[in-house]
PDB file of C-alpha atoms in Angstrom:
ATOM      1  CA  UNK A 146      93.117 120.964 114.488  1.00 49.00           C
ATOM      2  CA  UNK A 147      94.787 120.372 111.152  1.00 55.00           C
ATOM      3  CA  UNK A 148      95.991 123.267 109.104  1.00 55.00           C
ATOM      4  CA  UNK A 149      96.153 123.530 105.342  1.00 64.00           C
ATOM      5  CA  UNK A 150      99.675 124.910 105.673  1.00 75.00           C
ATOM      6  CA  UNK A 151     102.414 122.317 105.640  1.00 81.00           C
ATOM      7  CA  UNK A 152     105.125 124.067 107.592  1.00 89.00           C
ATOM      8  CA  UNK A 153     108.509 122.525 108.257  1.00 92.00           C
ATOM      9  CA  UNK A 154     108.435 122.378 112.049  1.00 92.00           C
ATOM     10  CA  UNK A 155     109.124 120.018 114.923  1.00 93.00           C
ATOM     11  CA  UNK A 156     106.368 117.430 115.259  1.00 93.00           C
ATOM     12  CA  UNK A 157     105.293 117.419 111.607  1.00 95.00           C
ATOM     13  CA  UNK A 158     104.611 113.984 110.078  1.00 95.00           C
ATOM     14  CA  UNK A 159     106.474 113.343 106.815  1.00 95.00           C
ATOM     15  CA  UNK A 160     106.588 110.617 104.211  1.00 95.00           C
ATOM     16  CA  UNK A 161     110.024 109.728 102.855  1.00 96.00           C
ATOM     17  CA  UNK A 162     109.838 109.996  99.053  1.00 94.00           C
ATOM     18  CA  UNK A 163     113.384 109.081  98.023  1.00 94.00           C
ATOM     19  CA  UNK A 164     116.146 106.731  99.126  1.00 93.00           C
ATOM     20  CA  UNK A 165     116.221 103.423 100.991  1.00 95.00           C
ATOM     21  CA  UNK A 166     113.433 104.506 103.378  1.00 94.00           C
ATOM     22  CA  UNK A 167     110.963 105.391 100.594  1.00 93.00           C
ATOM     23  CA  UNK A 168     107.365 105.035 101.730  1.00 92.00           C
ATOM     24  CA  UNK A 169     108.110 105.160 105.466  1.00 95.00           C
ATOM     25  CA  UNK A 170     106.696 107.746 107.849  1.00 95.00           C
ATOM     26  CA  UNK A 171     108.805 109.888 110.134  1.00 96.00           C
ATOM     27  CA  UNK A 172     108.428 112.913 112.387  1.00 96.00           C
ATOM     28  CA  UNK A 173     110.540 116.057 112.141  1.00 96.00           C
ATOM     29  CA  UNK A 174     112.315 116.358 115.491  1.00 96.00           C
ATOM     30  CA  UNK A 175     114.330 119.497 114.788  1.00 95.00           C
ATOM     31  CA  UNK A 176     115.034 121.886 111.920  1.00 95.00           C
ATOM     32  CA  UNK A 177     118.792 122.005 111.354  1.00 95.00           C
ATOM     33  CA  UNK A 178     118.927 124.419 108.421  1.00 94.00           C
ATOM     34  CA  UNK A 179     116.747 125.620 105.582  1.00 92.00           C
ATOM     35  CA  UNK A 180     117.510 122.395 103.705  1.00 95.00           C
ATOM     36  CA  UNK A 181     118.069 119.771 106.422  1.00 96.00           C
ATOM     37  CA  UNK A 182     115.944 118.403 109.264  1.00 96.00           C
ATOM     38  CA  UNK A 183     116.450 115.843 112.000  1.00 96.00           C
ATOM     39  CA  UNK A 184     113.848 113.074 111.650  1.00 96.00           C
ATOM     40  CA  UNK A 185     112.860 110.071 113.719  1.00 95.00           C
ATOM     41  CA  UNK A 186     110.265 107.347 113.299  1.00 93.00           C
ATOM     42  CA  UNK A 187     110.232 105.235 116.457  1.00 92.00           C
ATOM     43  CA  UNK A 188     107.053 103.417 115.431  1.00 90.00           C
ATOM     44  CA  UNK A 189     107.910 102.984 111.736  1.00 91.00           C
ATOM     45  CA  UNK A 190     111.521 101.830 111.855  1.00 91.00           C
ATOM     46  CA  UNK A 191     113.172 105.099 110.802  1.00 94.00           C
ATOM     47  CA  UNK A 192     116.202 105.761 112.989  1.00 95.00           C
ATOM     48  CA  UNK A 193     117.031 109.301 114.103  1.00 95.00           C
ATOM     49  CA  UNK A 194     119.166 110.999 111.475  1.00 95.00           C
ATOM     50  CA  UNK A 195     119.464 114.154 109.395  1.00 96.00           C
ATOM     51  CA  UNK A 196     117.640 114.196 106.101  1.00 96.00           C
ATOM     52  CA  UNK A 197     117.262 116.773 103.323  1.00 96.00           C
ATOM     53  CA  UNK A 198     113.804 118.320 103.079  1.00 95.00           C
ATOM     54  CA  UNK A 199     113.742 117.482  99.357  1.00 96.00           C
ATOM     55  CA  UNK A 200     113.492 113.788 100.279  1.00 95.00           C
ATOM     56  CA  UNK A 201     110.394 114.351 102.443  1.00 95.00           C
ATOM     57  CA  UNK A 202     106.754 114.894 101.593  1.00 95.00           C
ATOM     58  CA  UNK A 203     105.297 116.941 104.432  1.00 95.00           C
ATOM     59  CA  UNK A 204     101.761 116.148 105.604  1.00 94.00           C
ATOM     60  CA  UNK A 205      99.138 118.189 107.446  1.00 93.00           C
ATOM     61  CA  UNK A 206      99.370 115.906 110.494  1.00 93.00           C
ATOM     62  CA  UNK A 207     101.294 117.223 113.493  1.00 92.00           C
ATOM     63  CA  UNK A 208     102.007 116.135 117.042  1.00 93.00           C
ATOM     64  CA  UNK A 209     103.041 118.515 119.808  1.00 93.00           C
ATOM     65  CA  UNK A 210     106.711 118.036 120.706  1.00 93.00           C
ATOM     66  CA  UNK A 211     109.525 120.319 121.685  1.00 94.00           C
ATOM     67  CA  UNK A 212     112.397 120.612 119.201  1.00 93.00           C
ATOM     68  CA  UNK A 213     114.975 117.904 119.910  1.00 92.00           C
ATOM     69  CA  UNK A 214     112.560 115.707 121.891  1.00 93.00           C
ATOM     70  CA  UNK A 215     113.814 112.332 123.098  1.00 95.00           C
ATOM     71  CA  UNK A 216     112.455 109.069 121.724  1.00 94.00           C
ATOM     72  CA  UNK A 217     110.231 108.334 124.739  1.00 94.00           C
ATOM     73  CA  UNK A 218     108.649 111.808 124.621  1.00 94.00           C
ATOM     74  CA  UNK A 219     108.199 111.433 120.862  1.00 94.00           C
ATOM     75  CA  UNK A 220     106.436 108.059 121.249  1.00 94.00           C
ATOM     76  CA  UNK A 221     104.069 109.504 123.871  1.00 94.00           C
ATOM     77  CA  UNK A 222     103.272 112.521 121.677  1.00 94.00           C
ATOM     78  CA  UNK A 223     102.600 110.278 118.660  1.00 93.00           C
ATOM     79  CA  UNK A 224     100.180 108.140 120.672  1.00 93.00           C
ATOM     80  CA  UNK A 225      98.505 111.176 122.258  1.00 94.00           C
ATOM     81  CA  UNK A 226      97.950 112.881 118.899  1.00 93.00           C
ATOM     82  CA  UNK A 227      96.693 109.680 117.249  1.00 93.00           C
ATOM     83  CA  UNK A 228      99.072 110.134 114.333  1.00 93.00           C
ATOM     84  CA  UNK A 229      98.743 106.557 113.043  1.00 92.00           C
ATOM     85  CA  UNK A 230      94.937 106.774 113.066  1.00 94.00           C
ATOM     86  CA  UNK A 231      94.908 110.163 111.324  1.00 94.00           C
ATOM     87  CA  UNK A 232      97.350 108.898 108.692  1.00 94.00           C
ATOM     88  CA  UNK A 233      95.297 105.752 108.103  1.00 93.00           C
ATOM     89  CA  UNK A 234      92.154 107.837 107.549  1.00 94.00           C
ATOM     90  CA  UNK A 235      93.814 110.223 105.090  1.00 93.00           C
ATOM     91  CA  UNK A 236      93.143 109.898 101.378  1.00 93.00           C
ATOM     92  CA  UNK A 237      96.908 109.927 100.795  1.00 93.00           C
ATOM     93  CA  UNK A 238      97.380 106.730 102.818  1.00 93.00           C
ATOM     94  CA  UNK A 239      94.326 105.111 101.252  1.00 94.00           C
ATOM     95  CA  UNK A 240      95.583 105.800  97.728  1.00 93.00           C
ATOM     96  CA  UNK A 241      99.021 104.401  98.623  1.00 93.00           C
ATOM     97  CA  UNK A 242      97.394 101.239 100.010  1.00 93.00           C
ATOM     98  CA  UNK A 243      95.246 100.962  96.881  1.00 92.00           C
ATOM     99  CA  UNK A 244      98.324 101.314  94.681  1.00 92.00           C
ATOM    100  CA  UNK A 245     100.297  98.658  96.567  1.00 92.00           C
ATOM    101  CA  UNK A 246      97.317  96.269  96.537  1.00 92.00           C
ATOM    102  CA  UNK A 247      96.990  96.709  92.798  1.00 91.00           C
ATOM    103  CA  UNK A 248     100.727  96.111  92.302  1.00 92.00           C
ATOM    104  CA  UNK A 249     100.506  92.907  94.348  1.00 94.00           C
ATOM    105  CA  UNK A 250      97.676  91.495  92.224  1.00 93.00           C
ATOM    106  CA  UNK A 251      98.255  88.323  90.295  1.00 94.00           C
ATOM    107  CA  UNK A 252      97.064  87.517  86.799  1.00 95.00           C
ATOM    108  CA  UNK A 253      93.816  85.911  87.937  1.00 95.00           C
ATOM    109  CA  UNK A 254      93.092  88.812  90.324  1.00 93.00           C
ATOM    110  CA  UNK A 255      93.440  91.286  87.456  1.00 93.00           C
ATOM    111  CA  UNK A 256      91.117  89.130  85.337  1.00 94.00           C
ATOM    112  CA  UNK A 257      88.426  88.973  88.048  1.00 93.00           C
ATOM    113  CA  UNK A 258      88.702  92.740  88.507  1.00 92.00           C
ATOM    114  CA  UNK A 259      88.150  93.262  84.769  1.00 94.00           C
ATOM    115  CA  UNK A 260      85.122  90.961  84.771  1.00 94.00           C
ATOM    116  CA  UNK A 261      83.631  92.691  87.831  1.00 92.00           C
ATOM    117  CA  UNK A 262      84.076  96.108  86.208  1.00 92.00           C
ATOM    118  CA  UNK A 263      82.390  94.935  83.010  1.00 93.00           C
ATOM    119  CA  UNK A 264      79.498  93.450  84.966  1.00 90.00           C
ATOM    120  CA  UNK A 265      79.009  96.669  86.933  1.00 87.00           C
ATOM    121  CA  UNK A 266      79.194  98.780  83.762  1.00 88.00           C
ATOM    122  CA  UNK A 267      76.568  96.614  82.055  1.00 88.00           C
ATOM    123  CA  UNK A 268      74.221  96.892  85.042  1.00 84.00           C
ATOM    124  CA  UNK A 269      74.629 100.675  85.253  1.00 83.00           C
ATOM    125  CA  UNK A 270      74.147 101.168  81.505  1.00 85.00           C
ATOM    126  CA  UNK A 271      71.088  98.933  81.523  1.00 83.00           C
ATOM    127  CA  UNK A 272      69.600 100.915  84.408  1.00 79.00           C
ATOM    128  CA  UNK A 273      70.338 104.246  82.740  1.00 81.00           C
ATOM    129  CA  UNK A 274      68.995 103.242  79.336  1.00 81.00           C
ATOM    130  CA  UNK A 275      66.048 101.302  80.814  1.00 70.00           C
ATOM    131  CA  UNK A 276      63.361 101.209  78.098  1.00 54.00           C
ATOM    132  CA  UNK A 277      61.385 104.342  78.918  1.00 45.00           C
ATOM    133  CA  UNK A 278      61.068 103.580  82.635  1.00 52.00           C
ATOM    134  CA  UNK A 279      62.526 106.139  85.021  1.00 57.00           C
ATOM    135  CA  UNK A 280      65.261 104.782  87.260  1.00 56.00           C
ATOM    136  CA  UNK A 281      65.089 105.715  90.898  1.00 61.00           C
ATOM    137  CA  UNK A 282      68.224 107.368  92.218  1.00 61.00           C
ATOM    138  CA  UNK A 283      68.424 104.861  95.071  1.00 64.00           C
ATOM    139  CA  UNK A 284      68.389 101.934  92.613  1.00 66.00           C
ATOM    140  CA  UNK A 285      71.228 103.474  90.622  1.00 63.00           C
ATOM    141  CA  UNK A 286      73.277 104.091  93.766  1.00 65.00           C
ATOM    142  CA  UNK A 287      72.718 100.476  94.804  1.00 67.00           C
ATOM    143  CA  UNK A 288      73.997  99.293  91.436  1.00 62.00           C
ATOM    144  CA  UNK A 289      77.043 101.506  91.737  1.00 64.00           C
ATOM    145  CA  UNK A 290      77.818 100.257  95.232  1.00 66.00           C
ATOM    146  CA  UNK A 291      77.528  96.585  94.255  1.00 60.00           C
ATOM    147  CA  UNK A 292      80.750  96.762  92.316  1.00 54.00           C
ATOM    148  CA  UNK A 293      82.442  99.693  94.013  1.00 53.00           C
ATOM    149  CA  UNK A 294      86.129 100.167  93.401  1.00 51.00           C
ATOM    150  CA  UNK A 295      86.873  99.720  97.102  1.00 48.00           C
ATOM    151  CA  UNK A 296      85.535  96.174  97.013  1.00 49.00           C
ATOM    152  CA  UNK A 297      87.327  95.426  93.765  1.00 47.00           C
ATOM    153  CA  UNK A 298      90.727  96.324  95.173  1.00 51.00           C
ATOM    154  CA  UNK A 299      91.214  99.485  93.182  1.00 48.00           C
TER     155      UNK A 299
END
């Protein structure tokens, strides 16, 4: 069960927010002091090292490990807890993926996105302002889903 409290503890999934490993996920293996933790990311390419807590964004996702767990035990705990799946389903990961997809867009991709947005806006406005005829809620939802932001890469 996930908790709303993001405690600094062994087994907590973190996102590195500063330095050469920015954007990579790691697991807290041990708490060294009130400002430093030992992290490891055997599945994400983060080697085991000490890192300041200020450079980490702590998530709600946790796997059950003992403090100072070895790499093999850590890998098994990550797989057992389904950390990668939970992270992929989180809105945090989805927004990061959306942001990177938008940054990777070319000029023509941005143009097609603009055109698709305009087309969707016209269809929605036409349905809402429809000359005295009531618009069914299902029809409006269909119009909104036709050009949803998820399909448009936003």
